[in-house]
Coordinates of C-alpha atoms in Angstrom, one line a residue:
X1 CA 12.8 33.4 -30.3
X2 CA 14.1 29.9 -31.0
X3 CA 17.7 31.0 -30.2
X4 CA 16.5 32.5 -26.9
X5 CA 14.7 29.3 -26.1
X6 CA 17.8 27.2 -26.8
X7 CA 19.9 29.5 -24.5
X8 CA 17.3 29.2 -21.8
X9 CA 17.2 25.4 -22.2
X10 CA 21.0 25.1 -21.7
X11 CA 20.9 27.5 -18.6
X12 CA 18.0 25.6 -17.1
X13 CA 19.8 22.3 -17.7
X14 CA 22.7 23.6 -15.7
X15 CA 20.4 24.7 -13.0
X16 CA 18.7 21.3 -13.0
X17 CA 22.0 19.5 -12.8
X18 CA 23.2 21.7 -9.9
X19 CA 20.0 21.2 -7.9
X20 CA 20.1 17.5 -8.6
X21 CA 23.7 17.2 -7.4
X22 CA 23.0 19.2 -4.2
X23 CA 19.9 17.4 -3.3
X24 CA 21.5 14.0 -4.1
X25 CA 24.2 14.7 -1.6
X26 CA 21.7 15.6 1.0
X27 CA 19.8 12.3 0.7
X28 CA 22.8 10.2 0.1
X29 CA 23.5 9.0 3.7
X30 CA 19.8 8.6 4.7
X31 CA 19.3 6.4 1.7
X32 CA 22.4 4.3 2.2
X33 CA 21.2 3.7 5.8
X34 CA 18.0 2.0 4.5
X35 CA 20.2 -0.9 3.4
X36 CA 20.5 -1.8 7.1
X37 CA 16.7 -2.3 7.4
X38 CA 15.2 -5.6 6.6
X39 CA 13.0 -5.9 3.5
X40 CA 10.5 -4.9 2.4
X41 CA 10.5 -2.2 5.0
X42 CA 13.9 -0.9 3.9
X43 CA 12.8 -0.3 0.4
X44 CA 9.5 1.3 1.6
X45 CA 11.5 3.8 3.7
X46 CA 13.9 4.4 0.7
X47 CA 10.9 5.2 -1.5
X48 CA 9.5 7.6 1.1
X49 CA 12.8 9.5 1.1
X50 CA 13.0 9.5 -2.7
X51 CA 9.4 10.7 -2.9
X52 CA 10.2 13.8 -0.8
X53 CA 13.5 14.3 -2.7
X54 CA 11.8 14.3 -6.0
X55 CA 8.9 16.5 -4.9
X56 CA 11.5 19.1 -3.8
X57 CA 13.5 18.6 -7.0
X58 CA 10.5 18.9 -9.3
X59 CA 9.4 22.1 -7.6
X60 CA 12.8 23.7 -7.9
X61 CA 13.0 22.9 -11.7
X62 CA 9.5 24.2 -12.3
X63 CA 7.9 20.9 -13.1
X64 CA 4.5 20.4 -11.6
X65 CA 3.5 16.7 -11.4
X66 CA -0.1 15.4 -11.6
X67 CA -0.7 11.7 -10.7
X68 CA -3.9 10.0 -11.7
X69 CA -5.3 6.5 -11.1
X70 CA -3.6 5.6 -7.7
X71 CA -6.8 3.9 -6.7
X72 CA -5.9 1.1 -9.2
X73 CA -3.4 -0.1 -6.7
X74 CA -5.2 -2.3 -4.2
X75 CA -3.8 -2.6 -0.6
X76 CA -2.0 -5.9 -0.1
X77 CA -1.6 -6.6 -3.8
X78 CA 1.8 -6.7 -5.6
X79 CA 2.0 -5.7 -9.3
X80 CA 4.2 -5.6 -12.3
X81 CA 4.1 -1.9 -13.4
X82 CA 4.8 -1.4 -17.1
X83 CA 5.6 2.2 -18.2
X84 CA 6.3 4.0 -21.5
X85 CA 9.9 5.4 -21.8
X86 CA 10.5 8.7 -23.6
X87 CA 13.2 10.4 -21.5
X88 CA 15.9 10.2 -18.9
X89 CA 13.3 11.9 -16.7
X90 CA 11.2 8.8 -16.6
X91 CA 12.9 6.7 -13.9
X92 CA 13.3 9.4 -11.2
X93 CA 9.8 10.4 -11.9
X94 CA 8.1 7.0 -12.0
X95 CA 9.4 5.0 -9.0
X96 CA 9.1 7.6 -6.2
X97 CA 5.4 8.2 -7.0
X98 CA 4.1 4.6 -7.4
X99 CA 1.8 3.7 -4.5
X100 CA 3.8 1.2 -2.5
X101 CA 7.4 0.2 -2.3
X102 CA 9.0 -0.9 -5.6
X103 CA 12.1 -1.6 -7.5
X104 CA 12.8 -0.9 -11.2
X105 CA 14.9 -2.8 -13.8
X106 CA 17.9 -0.6 -14.6
X107 CA 21.1 -0.5 -16.6
X108 CA 24.1 -1.7 -14.6
X109 CA 26.5 0.9 -16.2
X110 CA 24.7 3.8 -14.4
X111 CA 25.5 2.2 -11.0
X112 CA 29.1 3.3 -11.5
X113 CA 28.2 7.1 -11.4
X114 CA 29.8 8.7 -8.3
X115 CA 27.3 9.4 -5.4
X116 CA 24.2 8.8 -7.6
X117 CA 25.3 5.2 -8.4
X118 CA 24.7 3.8 -4.9
X119 CA 21.3 5.5 -4.8
X120 CA 20.4 4.2 -8.2
X121 CA 21.5 0.7 -7.2
X122 CA 19.4 0.8 -4.0
X123 CA 16.1 1.0 -5.8
X124 CA 17.0 -1.2 -8.8
X125 CA 17.4 -4.7 -10.2
X126 CA 20.5 -4.1 -12.3
X127 CA 21.0 -5.8 -15.7
X128 CA 23.8 -5.8 -18.3
X129 CA 21.8 -6.2 -21.5
X130 CA 24.8 -7.6 -23.4
X131 CA 25.2 -10.5 -21.0
X132 CA 22.8 -13.5 -21.2
X133 CA 23.9 -14.5 -17.7
X134 CA 23.1 -11.0 -16.3
X135 CA 19.6 -11.1 -17.9
X136 CA 18.9 -14.5 -16.4
X137 CA 20.1 -13.3 -13.0
X138 CA 18.1 -10.1 -13.2
X139 CA 14.9 -12.1 -14.1
X140 CA 15.3 -14.2 -11.0
X141 CA 15.9 -11.1 -8.8
X142 CA 12.7 -9.6 -10.2
X143 CA 10.8 -12.7 -9.2
X144 CA 12.3 -12.4 -5.7
X145 CA 11.3 -8.7 -5.6
X146 CA 7.7 -9.6 -6.2
X147 CA 7.9 -12.4 -3.6
X148 CA 9.0 -9.8 -1.0
X149 CA 5.8 -7.9 -1.7
X150 CA 7.5 -5.1 -3.7
X151 CA 6.1 -3.9 -7.1
X152 CA 8.4 -4.4 -10.0
X153 CA 8.7 -1.5 -12.5
X154 CA 9.7 -2.3 -16.1
X155 CA 9.9 -0.3 -19.3
X156 CA 8.8 -2.9 -21.9
X157 CA 10.0 -0.8 -24.8
X158 CA 13.6 -1.4 -23.6
X159 CA 15.1 1.9 -24.6
X160 CA 13.7 5.4 -25.0
X161 CA 11.1 5.9 -27.7
X162 CA 12.5 8.4 -30.2
X163 CA 9.8 7.8 -32.8
X164 CA 6.6 9.8 -33.4
X165 CA 4.4 6.9 -32.3
X166 CA 3.0 6.8 -28.8
X167 CA 4.9 3.5 -28.1
X168 CA 7.6 1.3 -29.5
X169 CA 6.9 -2.5 -29.7
X170 CA 7.1 -4.3 -26.3
X171 CA 9.6 -7.0 -25.3
X172 CA 8.2 -10.1 -23.6
X173 CA 10.1 -9.9 -20.3
X174 CA 7.7 -7.9 -18.2
X175 CA 4.7 -10.0 -19.3
X176 CA 6.5 -13.3 -18.9
X177 CA 7.4 -12.2 -15.3
X178 CA 3.8 -11.3 -14.6
X179 CA 2.3 -14.4 -16.0
X180 CA 4.8 -16.8 -14.3
X181 CA 4.4 -14.9 -11.0
X182 CA 0.6 -14.7 -11.3
X183 CA 0.8 -10.9 -10.7
X184 CA -1.5 -8.4 -12.4
X185 CA -0.1 -5.7 -14.8
X186 CA -0.6 -2.0 -14.0
X187 CA -0.2 -0.1 -17.4
X188 CA 1.3 3.3 -16.7
X189 CA 1.8 6.3 -19.0
X190 CA 4.0 9.3 -18.5
X191 CA 3.3 12.6 -20.3
X192 CA 5.6 15.4 -21.3
X193 CA 8.9 14.0 -19.9
X194 CA 10.2 14.3 -23.4
X195 CA 9.5 18.0 -23.3
X196 CA 11.5 18.4 -20.1
X197 CA 14.5 16.4 -21.2
X198 CA 14.4 15.9 -25.0
X199 CA 16.4 13.0 -26.2
X200 CA 17.6 14.9 -29.3
X201 CA 18.9 18.1 -27.7
X202 CA 21.8 17.0 -25.6
X203 CA 22.4 19.2 -22.5
X204 CA 18.9 20.8 -22.5
X205 CA 16.0 21.1 -20.1
X206 CA 12.7 23.0 -20.0
X207 CA 10.2 23.4 -17.1
X208 CA 6.8 21.7 -18.0
X209 CA 3.8 20.2 -16.4
X210 CA 4.2 16.4 -16.0
X211 CA 1.6 13.7 -15.7
X212 CA 1.6 10.1 -14.7
X213 CA -1.5 8.0 -15.2
X214 CA -2.0 4.5 -13.7
X215 CA -4.6 2.5 -15.7
X216 CA -6.8 -0.4 -14.6
X217 CA -5.0 -3.7 -13.7
X218 CA -4.7 -6.3 -16.4
X219 CA -5.2 -9.9 -15.1
X220 CA -2.6 -12.5 -16.1
X221 CA -3.6 -15.8 -14.5
X222 CA -4.4 -18.5 -17.0
X223 CA -3.4 -16.3 -19.9
X224 CA -0.5 -16.4 -22.4
X225 CA 2.4 -14.0 -22.4
X226 CA 1.5 -12.9 -25.9
X227 CA -2.2 -12.2 -25.0
X228 CA -1.2 -10.1 -22.0
X229 CA 1.4 -8.2 -23.9
X230 CA -1.0 -7.4 -26.7
X231 CA -3.7 -6.2 -24.3
X232 CA -1.2 -4.0 -22.4
X233 CA 0.1 -2.4 -25.6
X234 CA -3.4 -1.8 -27.1
X235 CA -4.7 -0.4 -23.8
X236 CA -1.7 2.0 -23.4
X237 CA -1.7 3.1 -27.1
X238 CA -5.5 3.8 -27.2
X239 CA -5.3 5.8 -23.9
X240 CA -2.2 7.8 -24.9
X241 CA -3.6 9.6 -28.0
X242 CA -6.9 11.1 -26.5
X243 CA -5.0 12.0 -23.3
X244 CA -2.5 14.1 -25.4
X245 CA -5.2 15.8 -27.5

């Protein structure tokens, strides 16, 4: 049974890659054209396109998505959205389904991938983590993103969580950004992305029900970075375990 499952996982990964490549080519030109539209409308249209794209893609790979807590986003408000990070599935899942236009912090190296790279760049604030100058520049770009009225999506664990714990320790960046910009935090939890694209199995994919839960906003005004970070971590940790049971 285990051998059959592994064979199926490799075949399904090939199917997933093929579908992703084909659909990526279909949306490539429409997405690039959104660069010609003034912000924040350009990013809003880009996110609408990517939402349709990902709905089609998830259906074709057998992954039903359930989203809860969209009512926590209030009209006219801009948020720093912090999300757990378990899989390469997280970014294409998270940003298209966040209520409202948004950008995400992302690795600069992926922007060099043919065809997908320009799409990835369109919705991101790129950072090269090994460069202090790049990190400073990306921080300023994130401030500008919020000033435009776009949500900023950040994975405060930094890299994928390969541990058995619900979360890895958080870095300060997302919370410093929120406190200095006086924006509320929306804690966000993804479930089962690790089952679809496991970090330890290489070229492997399985269809599975996915969930994304937006939690109540965390206020930041008049609070320290440490206080806000600790509240976000505690809130997400305590929510994660009962939701998985």
